[in-house]
Amino acid sequence: MSELPHRVRGVDHVAYPTFDPAGTVRFYRDVLGFPVVHSICAAGWGPERHPDFIHFFFDIGNGDRLAFFYYFGLEPFGGGPQGDAYSRFAEDVPVYFIRSRHLAIHVDSEEDLLEYRRRLDGSEWPVEMQIQHETIESIYTHDPNGYMIEITRALRPVTPQEDLDAALTIDALVDVVSGPDPSMAALLTRKAELIVERAAAWEEQHAARATAEQASVPEVARP
Amino acid sequence: MTTFYVLDVPENVSVATVAGQGPDVTVARVGPYFEISAPGAIVVDRRATGCRHAVWYSCVAGLRGARVTQQDKDALRVEPV
């Protein structure tokens, strides 16, 4: 487990190229209501051959931003019939792989999730799926550039034991992918060893921490 | 002995409960995990758990002396290695 101080503060911006800036602005600003918060008009990029471009940013909440590059005169690149403005894939590439890279934007409540569903369903880019996963509920669509966008809410707060479980999963994963034949069976077998080694001690420490925190709360503040 | 582990979170509780109703199945705890064991195979009926898709296919946290031989829309079956 890392003991390094954790100083980062979320997403400053994530950036994608677009060949359809008008559609991109309609989708993010006019349909979803994400404000345009910054843009750069760049005449080339110094001495190298580089097209003039517009770099523009939408506020996706929490001070985080989704940015695009539009390059004047640039035509889409080839590569196959599937994919998006950035990546094109051959016909035989499975859709689960293509969809694995996506942007998920957080909302706080079911009401907010359904509000964005209403906005999308009234547009050219209606919701394609609404799914309850293990502990989150999400809606999905593709933006005018073909990028998959997810909007998601938590069905409940994450519990402390899920952090332990994640740590054990990742330690087991790192172990099994270093071995000769990575598989789910190998991972779950290794993870069971880690559960036996570490889970009981974790629970004792967690209980002790919770007791200490409770003791530090003034009597009047307790429910 | 066939043993598998399930993390104790609200979505998974029914998996341990239904598993524990099987013959010779014992459900113990190791930290925040249910430890579900039996001398032979352990079978959990999917519909009896009421688990939705994503919960059902990610409910197994660990396997000891065991392998999953079925995990589909009908059942989870864990057998001795």
Coordinates of C-alpha atoms in Angstrom, one line a residue:
Chain A
M1 CA 0.0 0.0 0.0
S2 CA 1.3 3.4 -0.9
E3 CA 2.3 5.8 1.9
L4 CA 3.0 8.7 -0.5
P5 CA 1.1 11.9 0.3
H6 CA -1.9 12.2 -2.1
R7 CA -1.9 15.8 -3.3
V8 CA -3.7 15.8 -6.6
R9 CA -7.1 17.5 -6.9
G10 CA -9.0 15.8 -9.6
V11 CA -9.3 16.3 -13.3
D12 CA -8.0 19.7 -14.6
H13 CA -9.0 18.8 -18.1
V14 CA -9.3 15.8 -20.5
A15 CA -8.8 16.7 -24.1
Y16 CA -10.2 15.1 -27.4
P17 CA -9.9 16.1 -31.0
T18 CA -13.1 17.0 -33.0
F19 CA -13.9 17.3 -36.7
D20 CA -17.4 18.6 -35.8
P21 CA -17.0 21.6 -33.5
A22 CA -20.6 22.9 -34.3
G23 CA -22.1 19.5 -33.2
T24 CA -19.8 19.4 -30.2
V25 CA -21.0 22.8 -29.0
R26 CA -24.6 21.8 -29.6
F27 CA -24.2 18.6 -27.6
Y28 CA -22.2 19.9 -24.6
R29 CA -23.3 23.5 -24.3
D30 CA -26.9 23.6 -25.8
V31 CA -28.2 20.0 -24.9
L32 CA -26.3 19.2 -21.7
G33 CA -25.9 22.8 -20.5
F34 CA -22.2 22.6 -19.8
P35 CA -20.8 26.2 -19.9
V36 CA -18.0 27.1 -22.3
V37 CA -15.3 28.3 -19.8
H38 CA -12.2 28.8 -21.8
S39 CA -10.9 28.8 -25.4
I40 CA -7.6 29.4 -27.2
C41 CA -7.3 30.5 -30.8
A42 CA -3.9 29.4 -31.9
A43 CA -2.3 30.4 -35.2
G44 CA -0.3 27.2 -35.8
W45 CA 2.0 26.1 -33.1
G46 CA 5.4 27.7 -33.5
P47 CA 7.9 26.9 -36.2
E48 CA 6.8 23.3 -37.1
R49 CA 4.1 22.6 -39.7
H50 CA 1.0 22.7 -37.6
P51 CA -2.6 23.6 -38.5
D52 CA -4.3 26.6 -36.9
F53 CA -6.6 25.4 -34.2
I54 CA -9.2 26.2 -31.6
H55 CA -8.9 24.6 -28.1
F56 CA -12.1 25.0 -26.2
F57 CA -13.2 23.9 -22.8
F58 CA -16.6 22.9 -21.2
D59 CA -17.2 23.0 -17.4
I60 CA -18.2 19.5 -16.3
G61 CA -18.7 20.4 -12.7
N62 CA -16.5 20.5 -9.7
G63 CA -14.1 22.9 -11.6
D64 CA -13.2 20.0 -13.9
R65 CA -13.2 20.6 -17.7
L66 CA -13.6 18.6 -20.9
A67 CA -11.6 20.2 -23.7
F68 CA -11.6 19.8 -27.5
F69 CA -9.1 20.6 -30.3
Y70 CA -10.5 21.6 -33.7
Y71 CA -7.8 21.9 -36.4
F72 CA -8.7 24.0 -39.4
G73 CA -8.3 22.0 -42.7
L74 CA -7.6 18.7 -41.0
E75 CA -9.5 15.7 -42.4
P76 CA -10.4 12.5 -40.4
F77 CA -7.8 9.8 -40.5
G78 CA -8.7 6.3 -41.7
G79 CA -8.4 3.0 -39.8
G80 CA -11.7 1.1 -40.0
P81 CA -15.5 1.3 -39.9
Q82 CA -15.8 1.5 -36.1
G83 CA -14.7 4.0 -33.4
D84 CA -14.7 7.7 -33.0
A85 CA -13.0 10.9 -34.2
Y86 CA -9.7 9.9 -32.5
S87 CA -9.5 6.2 -33.0
R88 CA -10.8 4.0 -35.9
F89 CA -11.0 0.3 -35.5
A90 CA -11.3 -2.7 -37.9
E91 CA -14.7 -4.5 -38.2
D92 CA -13.6 -7.4 -36.1
V93 CA -12.6 -5.4 -33.0
P94 CA -15.2 -6.2 -30.3
V95 CA -17.5 -3.4 -29.1
Y96 CA -16.7 -4.0 -25.4
F97 CA -13.1 -3.2 -26.1
I98 CA -14.0 0.0 -28.1
R99 CA -16.4 1.1 -25.3
S100 CA -13.9 0.4 -22.5
R101 CA -12.4 3.9 -23.0
H102 CA -15.0 6.4 -22.1
L103 CA -15.6 9.5 -19.9
A104 CA -18.0 9.2 -16.9
I105 CA -19.3 12.4 -15.4
H106 CA -20.7 12.3 -11.8
V107 CA -24.1 13.5 -10.6
D108 CA -25.3 13.5 -7.0
S109 CA -28.8 12.1 -7.3
E110 CA -31.3 10.1 -9.2
E111 CA -33.2 13.4 -9.9
D112 CA -30.0 14.8 -11.5
L113 CA -29.4 11.6 -13.5
L114 CA -33.0 11.7 -14.9
E115 CA -32.6 15.4 -15.7
Y116 CA -29.7 14.7 -18.0
R117 CA -31.6 11.7 -19.4
R118 CA -34.4 14.2 -20.3
R119 CA -32.0 16.6 -21.9
L120 CA -30.4 13.9 -24.0
D121 CA -33.7 12.2 -25.0
G122 CA -35.0 15.4 -26.4
S123 CA -31.9 15.8 -28.6
E124 CA -30.2 14.2 -31.6
W125 CA -28.2 12.1 -29.1
P126 CA -30.7 10.1 -27.0
V127 CA -29.7 7.9 -24.1
E128 CA -28.6 4.5 -25.5
M129 CA -28.5 2.5 -22.2
Q130 CA -29.5 3.1 -18.6
I131 CA -27.9 0.5 -16.3
Q132 CA -27.7 -0.2 -12.6
H133 CA -24.2 -1.7 -12.0
E134 CA -22.9 -3.0 -8.7
T135 CA -23.1 0.3 -6.8
I136 CA -23.8 2.9 -9.4
E137 CA -26.5 3.7 -12.0
S138 CA -25.5 5.2 -15.3
I139 CA -26.8 6.5 -18.6
Y140 CA -24.8 6.4 -21.8
T141 CA -24.7 8.0 -25.2
H142 CA -22.2 8.9 -27.9
D143 CA -21.4 12.5 -28.6
P144 CA -21.2 13.9 -32.1
N145 CA -17.6 12.7 -32.4
G146 CA -18.5 9.2 -31.5
Y147 CA -17.0 9.4 -28.0
M148 CA -18.9 7.4 -25.4
I149 CA -20.1 9.6 -22.5
E150 CA -21.5 8.1 -19.3
I151 CA -23.3 10.1 -16.6
T152 CA -23.4 8.2 -13.3
R153 CA -24.7 8.4 -9.7
A154 CA -23.8 6.4 -6.7
L155 CA -26.6 4.0 -5.5
R156 CA -25.0 4.2 -2.0
P157 CA -21.8 5.5 -0.4
V158 CA -18.7 3.3 -0.8
T159 CA -18.1 1.2 2.4
P160 CA -14.6 0.9 4.0
Q161 CA -14.5 -2.8 3.3
E162 CA -14.8 -2.1 -0.5
D163 CA -11.5 -0.2 -0.2
L164 CA -9.9 -3.2 1.4
D165 CA -11.4 -5.5 -1.3
A166 CA -10.1 -3.3 -4.1
A167 CA -6.6 -3.3 -2.5
L168 CA -6.6 -7.1 -2.3
T169 CA -7.9 -7.5 -5.9
I170 CA -5.2 -5.3 -7.3
D171 CA -2.4 -7.0 -5.3
A172 CA -3.8 -10.4 -6.5
L173 CA -4.0 -9.1 -10.1
V174 CA -0.4 -7.8 -10.0
D175 CA 0.7 -11.2 -8.7
V176 CA -1.2 -13.3 -11.3
V177 CA -0.3 -11.2 -14.3
S178 CA 3.4 -11.7 -13.4
G179 CA 2.8 -15.5 -13.6
P180 CA 2.5 -17.8 -16.5
D181 CA -1.2 -18.1 -17.1
P182 CA -3.3 -15.1 -15.9
S183 CA -7.0 -16.0 -15.4
M184 CA -9.9 -15.1 -13.2
A185 CA -9.5 -18.5 -11.4
A186 CA -5.9 -17.7 -10.7
L187 CA -6.8 -14.2 -9.4
L188 CA -9.6 -15.5 -7.1
T189 CA -7.3 -18.2 -5.7
R190 CA -4.6 -15.7 -5.0
K191 CA -7.1 -13.2 -3.6
A192 CA -8.4 -15.9 -1.2
E193 CA -4.9 -16.2 0.2
L194 CA -4.7 -12.5 0.7
I195 CA -8.2 -12.5 2.4
V196 CA -7.0 -15.1 4.9
E197 CA -3.7 -13.2 5.5
R198 CA -5.1 -9.7 5.9
A199 CA -8.9 -9.4 6.2
A200 CA -9.2 -10.3 9.9
A201 CA -6.5 -7.8 10.9
W202 CA -8.0 -5.1 8.7
E203 CA -11.3 -5.5 10.5
E204 CA -9.7 -5.3 13.9
Q205 CA -7.9 -2.1 12.9
H206 CA -11.0 -0.6 11.3
A207 CA -13.0 -1.3 14.4
A208 CA -10.3 0.3 16.6
R209 CA -10.2 3.4 14.4
A210 CA -14.0 3.7 14.4
T211 CA -14.0 3.5 18.2
A212 CA -11.2 6.1 18.5
E213 CA -13.1 8.4 16.1
Q214 CA -16.3 7.9 18.0
A215 CA -14.5 8.7 21.3
S216 CA -13.2 12.0 19.8
V217 CA -16.7 13.2 19.0
P218 CA -18.1 15.4 21.8
E219 CA -21.0 13.8 23.6
V220 CA -23.4 16.5 22.4
A221 CA -22.7 15.8 18.8
R222 CA -23.5 12.1 18.9
P223 CA -26.8 11.0 17.5
Chain B
M1 CA -13.2 -28.6 1.5
T2 CA -14.7 -26.2 -1.0
T3 CA -14.5 -22.6 0.1
F4 CA -15.4 -19.3 -1.5
Y5 CA -15.5 -15.7 -0.2
V6 CA -18.0 -13.0 -0.7
L7 CA -17.5 -9.4 0.5
D8 CA -20.1 -8.3 3.1
V9 CA -21.8 -5.4 1.4
P10 CA -25.6 -5.0 1.1
E11 CA -25.9 -6.2 -2.4
N12 CA -24.0 -9.5 -1.6
V13 CA -25.8 -10.5 1.6
S14 CA -28.4 -12.6 -0.2
V15 CA -25.6 -14.6 -1.9
A16 CA -24.3 -15.8 1.4
T17 CA -27.8 -16.3 2.8
V18 CA -28.9 -18.5 -0.1
A19 CA -25.6 -20.4 -0.2
G20 CA -25.9 -21.1 3.5
Q21 CA -29.2 -22.9 3.0
G22 CA -27.5 -25.6 1.0
P23 CA -26.8 -29.0 2.6
D24 CA -23.6 -29.1 4.7
V25 CA -22.8 -25.5 3.9
T26 CA -21.3 -23.4 6.6
V27 CA -21.0 -19.6 6.5
A28 CA -18.3 -18.1 8.7
R29 CA -16.6 -14.7 8.6
V30 CA -13.0 -13.6 7.9
G31 CA -12.9 -9.9 8.5
P32 CA -15.5 -8.3 6.3
Y33 CA -15.9 -11.3 4.1
F34 CA -18.3 -14.2 4.3
E35 CA -16.4 -17.5 4.1
I36 CA -18.8 -20.1 2.6
S37 CA -17.6 -23.7 2.8
A38 CA -18.8 -27.2 2.2
P39 CA -17.2 -30.7 1.9
G40 CA -18.5 -30.9 -1.7
A41 CA -20.0 -28.6 -4.3
I42 CA -21.8 -25.4 -3.3
V43 CA -24.7 -24.3 -5.6
V44 CA -26.4 -20.9 -5.3
D45 CA -29.7 -20.3 -7.1
R46 CA -29.5 -17.0 -9.0
R47 CA -33.2 -16.1 -8.7
A48 CA -33.4 -16.9 -5.0
T49 CA -30.7 -14.3 -4.4
G50 CA -32.5 -11.6 -6.3
C51 CA -29.1 -10.2 -7.4
R52 CA -29.1 -8.0 -10.5
H53 CA -26.7 -8.8 -13.4
A54 CA -23.7 -6.7 -12.3
V55 CA -23.8 -7.9 -8.7
W56 CA -24.3 -11.5 -9.6
Y57 CA -21.3 -11.7 -12.0
S58 CA -18.9 -10.0 -9.5
C59 CA -20.0 -11.5 -6.2
V60 CA -17.2 -14.1 -5.8
A61 CA -14.2 -12.5 -4.0
G62 CA -12.0 -15.5 -3.5
L63 CA -11.6 -19.3 -4.1
R64 CA -9.8 -21.7 -1.8
G65 CA -9.6 -25.4 -2.8
A66 CA -12.3 -24.5 -5.2
R67 CA -13.2 -23.6 -8.8
V68 CA -16.2 -22.0 -10.4
T69 CA -17.9 -24.5 -12.8
Q70 CA -21.0 -22.4 -13.5
Q71 CA -21.9 -18.8 -13.1
D72 CA -24.7 -17.9 -15.4
K73 CA -28.3 -16.6 -15.3
D74 CA -29.4 -19.7 -13.4
A75 CA -26.8 -20.5 -10.8
L76 CA -23.4 -20.2 -9.3
R77 CA -21.7 -23.6 -8.8
V78 CA -18.4 -23.9 -6.9
E79 CA -16.7 -27.3 -6.8
P80 CA -13.7 -28.8 -5.2
V81 CA -10.5 -28.5 -7.2

